[in-house]
PDB file of C-alpha atoms in Angstrom:
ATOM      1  CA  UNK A   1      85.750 122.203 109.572  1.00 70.00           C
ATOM      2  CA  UNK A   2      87.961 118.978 110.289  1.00 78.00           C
ATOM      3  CA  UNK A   3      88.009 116.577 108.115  1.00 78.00           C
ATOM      4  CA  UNK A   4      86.700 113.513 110.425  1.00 80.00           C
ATOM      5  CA  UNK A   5      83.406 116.137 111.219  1.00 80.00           C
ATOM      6  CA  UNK A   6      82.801 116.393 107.888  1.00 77.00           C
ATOM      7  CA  UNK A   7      82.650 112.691 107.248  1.00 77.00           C
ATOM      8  CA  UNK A   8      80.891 112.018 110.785  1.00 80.00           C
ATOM      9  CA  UNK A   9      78.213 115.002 108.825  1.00 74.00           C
ATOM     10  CA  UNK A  10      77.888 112.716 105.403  1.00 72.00           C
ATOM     11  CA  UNK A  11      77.420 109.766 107.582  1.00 78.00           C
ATOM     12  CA  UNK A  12      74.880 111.067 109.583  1.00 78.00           C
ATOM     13  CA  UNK A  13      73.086 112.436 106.736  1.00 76.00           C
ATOM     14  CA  UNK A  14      72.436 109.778 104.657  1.00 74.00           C
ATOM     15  CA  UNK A  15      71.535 107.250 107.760  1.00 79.00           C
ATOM     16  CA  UNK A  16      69.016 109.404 108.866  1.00 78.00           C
ATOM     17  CA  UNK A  17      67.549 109.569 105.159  1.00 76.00           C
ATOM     18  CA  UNK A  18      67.830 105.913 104.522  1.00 68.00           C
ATOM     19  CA  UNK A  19      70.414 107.027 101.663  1.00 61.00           C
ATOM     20  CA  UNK A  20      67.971 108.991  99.592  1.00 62.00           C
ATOM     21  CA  UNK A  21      69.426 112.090 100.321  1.00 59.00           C
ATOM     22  CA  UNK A  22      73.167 112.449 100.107  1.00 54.00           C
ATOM     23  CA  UNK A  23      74.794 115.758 101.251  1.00 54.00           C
ATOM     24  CA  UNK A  24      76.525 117.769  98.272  1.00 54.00           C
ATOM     25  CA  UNK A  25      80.327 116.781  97.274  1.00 50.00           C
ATOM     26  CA  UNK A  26      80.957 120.335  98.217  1.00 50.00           C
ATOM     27  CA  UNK A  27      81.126 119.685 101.583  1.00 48.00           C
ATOM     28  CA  UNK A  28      83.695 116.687 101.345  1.00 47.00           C
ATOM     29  CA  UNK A  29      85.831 119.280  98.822  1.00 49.00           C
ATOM     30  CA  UNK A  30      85.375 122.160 100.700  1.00 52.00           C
ATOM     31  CA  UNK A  31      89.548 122.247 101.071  1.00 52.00           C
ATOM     32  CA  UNK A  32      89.909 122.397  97.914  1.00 47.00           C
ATOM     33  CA  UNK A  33      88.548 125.512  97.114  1.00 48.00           C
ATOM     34  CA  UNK A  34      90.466 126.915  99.947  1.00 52.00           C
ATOM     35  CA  UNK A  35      93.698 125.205  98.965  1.00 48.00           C
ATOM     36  CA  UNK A  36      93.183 126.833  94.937  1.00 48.00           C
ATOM     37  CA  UNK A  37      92.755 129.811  96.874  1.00 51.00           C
ATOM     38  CA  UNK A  38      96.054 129.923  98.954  1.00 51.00           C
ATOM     39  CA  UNK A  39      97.799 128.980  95.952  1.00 47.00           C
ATOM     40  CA  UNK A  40      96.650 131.935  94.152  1.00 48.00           C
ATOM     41  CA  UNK A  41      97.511 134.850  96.823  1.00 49.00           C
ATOM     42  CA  UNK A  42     100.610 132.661  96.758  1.00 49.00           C
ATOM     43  CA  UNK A  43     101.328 133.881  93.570  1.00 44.00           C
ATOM     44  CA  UNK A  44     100.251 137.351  93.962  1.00 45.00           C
ATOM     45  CA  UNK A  45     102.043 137.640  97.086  1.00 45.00           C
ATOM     46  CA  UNK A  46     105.642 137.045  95.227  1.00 43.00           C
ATOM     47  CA  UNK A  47     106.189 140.130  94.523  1.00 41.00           C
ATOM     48  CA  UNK A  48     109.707 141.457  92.522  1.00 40.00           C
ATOM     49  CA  UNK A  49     109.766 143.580  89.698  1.00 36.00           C
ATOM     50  CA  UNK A  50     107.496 142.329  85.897  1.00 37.00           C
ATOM     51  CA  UNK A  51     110.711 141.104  84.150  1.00 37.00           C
ATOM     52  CA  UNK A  52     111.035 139.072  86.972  1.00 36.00           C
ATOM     53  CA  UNK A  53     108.002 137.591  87.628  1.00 37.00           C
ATOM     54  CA  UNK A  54     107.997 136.420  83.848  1.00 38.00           C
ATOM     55  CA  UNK A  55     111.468 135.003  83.901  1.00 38.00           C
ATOM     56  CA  UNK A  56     110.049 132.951  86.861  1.00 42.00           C
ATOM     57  CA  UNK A  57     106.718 131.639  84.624  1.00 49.00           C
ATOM     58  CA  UNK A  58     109.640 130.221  82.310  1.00 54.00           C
ATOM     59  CA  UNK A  59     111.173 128.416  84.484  1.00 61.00           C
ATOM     60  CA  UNK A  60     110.130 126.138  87.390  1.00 72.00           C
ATOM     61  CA  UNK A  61     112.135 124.010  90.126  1.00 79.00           C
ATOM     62  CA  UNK A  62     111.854 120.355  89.399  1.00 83.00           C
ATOM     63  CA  UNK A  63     111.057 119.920  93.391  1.00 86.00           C
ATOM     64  CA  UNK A  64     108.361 122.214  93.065  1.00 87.00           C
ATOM     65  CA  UNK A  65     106.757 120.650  89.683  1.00 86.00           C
ATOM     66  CA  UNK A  66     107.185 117.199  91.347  1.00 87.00           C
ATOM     67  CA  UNK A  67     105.344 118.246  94.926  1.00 89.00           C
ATOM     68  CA  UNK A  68     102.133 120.656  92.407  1.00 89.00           C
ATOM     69  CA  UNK A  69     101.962 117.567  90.609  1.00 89.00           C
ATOM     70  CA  UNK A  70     101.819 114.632  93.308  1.00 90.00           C
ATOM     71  CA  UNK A  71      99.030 117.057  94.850  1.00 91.00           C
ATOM     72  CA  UNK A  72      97.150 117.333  91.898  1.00 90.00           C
ATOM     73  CA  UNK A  73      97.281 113.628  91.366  1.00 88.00           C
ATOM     74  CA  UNK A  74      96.268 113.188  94.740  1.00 89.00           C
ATOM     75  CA  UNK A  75      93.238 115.387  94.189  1.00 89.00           C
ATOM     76  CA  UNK A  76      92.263 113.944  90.833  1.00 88.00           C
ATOM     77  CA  UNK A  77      92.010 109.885  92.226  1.00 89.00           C
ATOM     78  CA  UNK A  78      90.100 110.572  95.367  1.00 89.00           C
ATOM     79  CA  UNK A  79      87.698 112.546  93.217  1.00 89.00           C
ATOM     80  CA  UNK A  80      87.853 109.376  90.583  1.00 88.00           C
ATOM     81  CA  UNK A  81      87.091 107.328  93.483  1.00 89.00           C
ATOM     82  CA  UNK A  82      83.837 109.104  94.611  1.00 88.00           C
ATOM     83  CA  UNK A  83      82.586 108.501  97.903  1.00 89.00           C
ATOM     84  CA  UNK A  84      81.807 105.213  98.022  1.00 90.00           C
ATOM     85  CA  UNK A  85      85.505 103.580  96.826  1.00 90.00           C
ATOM     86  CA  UNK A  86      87.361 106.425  97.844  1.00 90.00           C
ATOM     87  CA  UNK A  87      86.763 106.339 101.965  1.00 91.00           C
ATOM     88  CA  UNK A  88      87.755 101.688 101.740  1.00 91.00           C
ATOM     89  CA  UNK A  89      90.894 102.150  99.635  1.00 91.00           C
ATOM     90  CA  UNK A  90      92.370 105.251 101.023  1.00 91.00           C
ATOM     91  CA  UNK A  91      95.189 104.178 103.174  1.00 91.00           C
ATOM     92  CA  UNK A  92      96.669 101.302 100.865  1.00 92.00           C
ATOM     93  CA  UNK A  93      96.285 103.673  97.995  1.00 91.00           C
ATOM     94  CA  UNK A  94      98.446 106.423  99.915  1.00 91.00           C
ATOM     95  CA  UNK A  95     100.912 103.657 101.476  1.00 92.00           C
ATOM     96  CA  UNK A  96     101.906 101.716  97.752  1.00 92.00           C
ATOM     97  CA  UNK A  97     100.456 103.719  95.135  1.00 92.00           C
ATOM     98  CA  UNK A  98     101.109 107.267  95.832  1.00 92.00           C
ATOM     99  CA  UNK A  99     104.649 107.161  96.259  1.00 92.00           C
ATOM    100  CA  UNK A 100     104.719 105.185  92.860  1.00 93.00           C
ATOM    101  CA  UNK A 101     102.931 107.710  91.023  1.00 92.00           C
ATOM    102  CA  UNK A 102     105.519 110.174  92.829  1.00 92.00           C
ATOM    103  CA  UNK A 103     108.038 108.159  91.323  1.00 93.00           C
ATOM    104  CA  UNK A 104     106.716 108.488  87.876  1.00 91.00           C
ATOM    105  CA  UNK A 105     106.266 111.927  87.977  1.00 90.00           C
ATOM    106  CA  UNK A 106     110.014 112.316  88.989  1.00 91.00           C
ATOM    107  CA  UNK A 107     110.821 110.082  86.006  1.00 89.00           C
ATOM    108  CA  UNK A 108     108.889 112.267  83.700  1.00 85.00           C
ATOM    109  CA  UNK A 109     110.244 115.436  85.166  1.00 86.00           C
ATOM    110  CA  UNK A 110     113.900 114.412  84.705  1.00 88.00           C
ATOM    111  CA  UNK A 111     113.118 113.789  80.817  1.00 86.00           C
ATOM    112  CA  UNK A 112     112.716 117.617  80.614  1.00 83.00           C
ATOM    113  CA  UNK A 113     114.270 120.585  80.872  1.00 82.00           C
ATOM    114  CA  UNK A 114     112.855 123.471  83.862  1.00 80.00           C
ATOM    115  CA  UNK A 115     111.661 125.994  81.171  1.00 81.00           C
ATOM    116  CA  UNK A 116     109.670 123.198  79.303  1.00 82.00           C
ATOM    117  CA  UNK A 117     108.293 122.205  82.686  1.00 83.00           C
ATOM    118  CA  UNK A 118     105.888 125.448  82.909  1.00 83.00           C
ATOM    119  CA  UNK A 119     104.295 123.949  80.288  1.00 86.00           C
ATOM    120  CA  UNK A 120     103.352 120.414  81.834  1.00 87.00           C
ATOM    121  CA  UNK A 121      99.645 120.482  83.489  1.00 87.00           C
ATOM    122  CA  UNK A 122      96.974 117.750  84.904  1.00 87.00           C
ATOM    123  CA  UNK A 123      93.742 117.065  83.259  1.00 82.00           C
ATOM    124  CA  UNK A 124      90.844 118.444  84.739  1.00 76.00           C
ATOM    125  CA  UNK A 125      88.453 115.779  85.339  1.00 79.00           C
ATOM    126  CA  UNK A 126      89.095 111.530  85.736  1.00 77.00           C
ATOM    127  CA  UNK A 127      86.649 109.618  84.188  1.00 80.00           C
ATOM    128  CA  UNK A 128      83.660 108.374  85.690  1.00 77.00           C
ATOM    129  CA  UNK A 129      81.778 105.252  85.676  1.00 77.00           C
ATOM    130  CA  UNK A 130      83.601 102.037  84.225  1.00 79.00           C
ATOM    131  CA  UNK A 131      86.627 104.479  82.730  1.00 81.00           C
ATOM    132  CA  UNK A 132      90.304 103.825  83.323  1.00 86.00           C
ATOM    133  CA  UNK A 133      91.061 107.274  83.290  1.00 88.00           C
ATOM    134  CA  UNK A 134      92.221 108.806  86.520  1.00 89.00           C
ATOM    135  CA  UNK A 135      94.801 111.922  85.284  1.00 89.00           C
ATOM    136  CA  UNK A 136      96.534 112.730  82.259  1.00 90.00           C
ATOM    137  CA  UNK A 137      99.662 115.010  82.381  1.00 90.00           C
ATOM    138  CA  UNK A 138      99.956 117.028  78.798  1.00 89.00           C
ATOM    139  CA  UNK A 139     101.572 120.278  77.067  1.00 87.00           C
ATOM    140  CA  UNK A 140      99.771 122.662  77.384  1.00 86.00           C
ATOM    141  CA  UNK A 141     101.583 124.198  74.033  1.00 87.00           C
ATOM    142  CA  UNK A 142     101.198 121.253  71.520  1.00 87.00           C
ATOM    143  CA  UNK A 143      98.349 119.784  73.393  1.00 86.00           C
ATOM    144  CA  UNK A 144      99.746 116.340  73.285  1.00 88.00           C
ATOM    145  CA  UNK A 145      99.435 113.713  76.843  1.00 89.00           C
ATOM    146  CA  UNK A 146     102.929 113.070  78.380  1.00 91.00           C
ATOM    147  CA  UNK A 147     102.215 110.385  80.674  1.00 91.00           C
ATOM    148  CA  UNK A 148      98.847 109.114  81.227  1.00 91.00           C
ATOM    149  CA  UNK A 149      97.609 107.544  84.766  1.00 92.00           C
ATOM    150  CA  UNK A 150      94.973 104.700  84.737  1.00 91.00           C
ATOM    151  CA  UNK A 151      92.997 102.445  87.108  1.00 91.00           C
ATOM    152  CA  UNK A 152      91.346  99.338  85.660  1.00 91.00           C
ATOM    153  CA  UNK A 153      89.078  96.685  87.662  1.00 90.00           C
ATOM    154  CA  UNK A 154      90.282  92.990  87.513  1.00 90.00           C
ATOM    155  CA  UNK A 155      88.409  90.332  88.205  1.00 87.00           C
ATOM    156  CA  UNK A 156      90.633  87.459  88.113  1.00 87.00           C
ATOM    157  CA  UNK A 157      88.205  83.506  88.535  1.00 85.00           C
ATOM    158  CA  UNK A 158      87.611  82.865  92.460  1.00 84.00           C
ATOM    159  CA  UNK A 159      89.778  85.891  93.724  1.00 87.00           C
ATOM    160  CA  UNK A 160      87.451  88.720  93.800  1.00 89.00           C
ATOM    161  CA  UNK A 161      87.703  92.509  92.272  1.00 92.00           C
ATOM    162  CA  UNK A 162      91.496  94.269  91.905  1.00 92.00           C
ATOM    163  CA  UNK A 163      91.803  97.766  91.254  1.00 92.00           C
ATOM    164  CA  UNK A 164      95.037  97.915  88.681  1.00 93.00           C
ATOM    165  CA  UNK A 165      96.999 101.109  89.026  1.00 93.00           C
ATOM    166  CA  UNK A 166      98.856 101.575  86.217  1.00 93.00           C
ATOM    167  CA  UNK A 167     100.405 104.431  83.303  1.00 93.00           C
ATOM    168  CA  UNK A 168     101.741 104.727  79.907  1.00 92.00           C
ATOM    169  CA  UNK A 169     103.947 107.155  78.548  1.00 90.00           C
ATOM    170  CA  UNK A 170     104.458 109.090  74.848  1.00 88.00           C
ATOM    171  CA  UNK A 171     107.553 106.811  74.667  1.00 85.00           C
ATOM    172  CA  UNK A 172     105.632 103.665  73.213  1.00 86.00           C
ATOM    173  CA  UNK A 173     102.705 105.558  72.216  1.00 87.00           C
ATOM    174  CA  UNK A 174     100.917 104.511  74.821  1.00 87.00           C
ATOM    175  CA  UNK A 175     100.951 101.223  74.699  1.00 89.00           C
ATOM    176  CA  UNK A 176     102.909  99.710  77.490  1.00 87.00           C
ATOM    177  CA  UNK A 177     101.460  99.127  81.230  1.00 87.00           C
ATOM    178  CA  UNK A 178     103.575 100.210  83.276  1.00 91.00           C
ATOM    179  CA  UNK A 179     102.812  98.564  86.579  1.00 92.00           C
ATOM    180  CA  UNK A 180     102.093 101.009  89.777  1.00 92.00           C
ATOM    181  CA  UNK A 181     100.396  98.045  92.685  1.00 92.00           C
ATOM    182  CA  UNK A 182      96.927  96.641  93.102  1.00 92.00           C
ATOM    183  CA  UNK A 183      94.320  97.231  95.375  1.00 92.00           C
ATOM    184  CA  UNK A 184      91.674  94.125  96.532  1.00 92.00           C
ATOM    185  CA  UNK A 185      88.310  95.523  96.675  1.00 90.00           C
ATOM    186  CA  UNK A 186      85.896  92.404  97.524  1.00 88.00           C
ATOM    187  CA  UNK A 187      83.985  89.205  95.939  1.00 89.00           C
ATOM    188  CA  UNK A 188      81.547  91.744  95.382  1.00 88.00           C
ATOM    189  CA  UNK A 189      80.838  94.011  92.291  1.00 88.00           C
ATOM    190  CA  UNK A 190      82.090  97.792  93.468  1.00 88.00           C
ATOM    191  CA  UNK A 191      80.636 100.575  92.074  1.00 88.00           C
ATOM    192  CA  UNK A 192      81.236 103.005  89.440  1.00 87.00           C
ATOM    193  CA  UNK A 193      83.702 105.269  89.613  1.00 85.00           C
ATOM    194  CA  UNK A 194      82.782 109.009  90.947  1.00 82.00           C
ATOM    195  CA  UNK A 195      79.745 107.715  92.839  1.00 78.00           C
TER     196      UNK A 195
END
């Protein structure tokens, strides 16, 4: 279903319901699943002999860590951002932030070598309501956060609500901002995250 049907569908929805009834985040994420999917027979479909196929789960291309990662980054904010943030600061956020976050996860990849990046993976879920929390990237092995991506609301006097994009890294232990761009929201309060 295309994307701007599916939105034109949620809309609908919850006019005609006075906003009582919301259809299910299913339906916005309904790539997803389908994306997860593709991914998998991707991996089925590579065929080559058992030694090989495990020599490959060792090692992964940098490129290829960089692009899984941006994706899953991707993902993980506009599900952060829930319906209601998600839809106002969607181009700006894929214009200045993205590409930033890109950036970062280039920096981290470089800082390791392609067998230890196998064992690099995204957090599941961001955290919701007032949380800064938007992805973490960890071992896997030692179970220990890498980098960690955040989002924090700023409301400077007389200037409205900012979204701050911004991560720290094991380097400092996690201490330092490291500054990715800021998004204006409005005068007004905006709502929790994931709603």
């Amino acid at each position: 279903m295309p994307k701007w049907l599916r939105k034109s569908f949620f809309v609908l929805v919850t006019i005609l319901t006075f906003g009582m009834v919301t259809p299910s985040q299913a339906l916005l994420y309904e790539n997803t699943n389908q994306l997860k999917a593709s991914k998998a027979s991707d991996v089925e479909n590579t065929g080559g002999s058992a030694a090989s196929s495990s020599e490959e789960d060792k090692f992964i291309d940098k490129e290829v860590f960089i692009r899984q990662m941006v994706k899953e980054a991707e993902l993980q904010s506009y599900e952060k951002f829930g319906t209601k943030i998600g839809p106002i600061i969607e181009d700006e956020f894929n214009e200045v932030i993205l590409p930033k976050i890109e950036k970062a996860i280039q920096d981290v990849a470089v800082q390791f070598p392609e067998e230890s990046l196998a064992c690099l993976m995204v957090t599941e879920t961001p955290g919701g309501g007032v949380s800064e929390k938007i992805f973490h990237i960890a071992n896997s092995q030692t179970n220990e956060d890498v980098i960690r991506f955040h989002v924090r609301r700023d409301h400077p006097p007389q200037q409205g609500y900012w979204f701050n994009f911004h991560y720290h890294t094991h380097h400092d232990n996690f201490q330092a901002h490291h500054e990715l761009g800021a998004i204006y929201w409005d005068k007004n309060t905006p709502p929790k995250w994931m709603s």
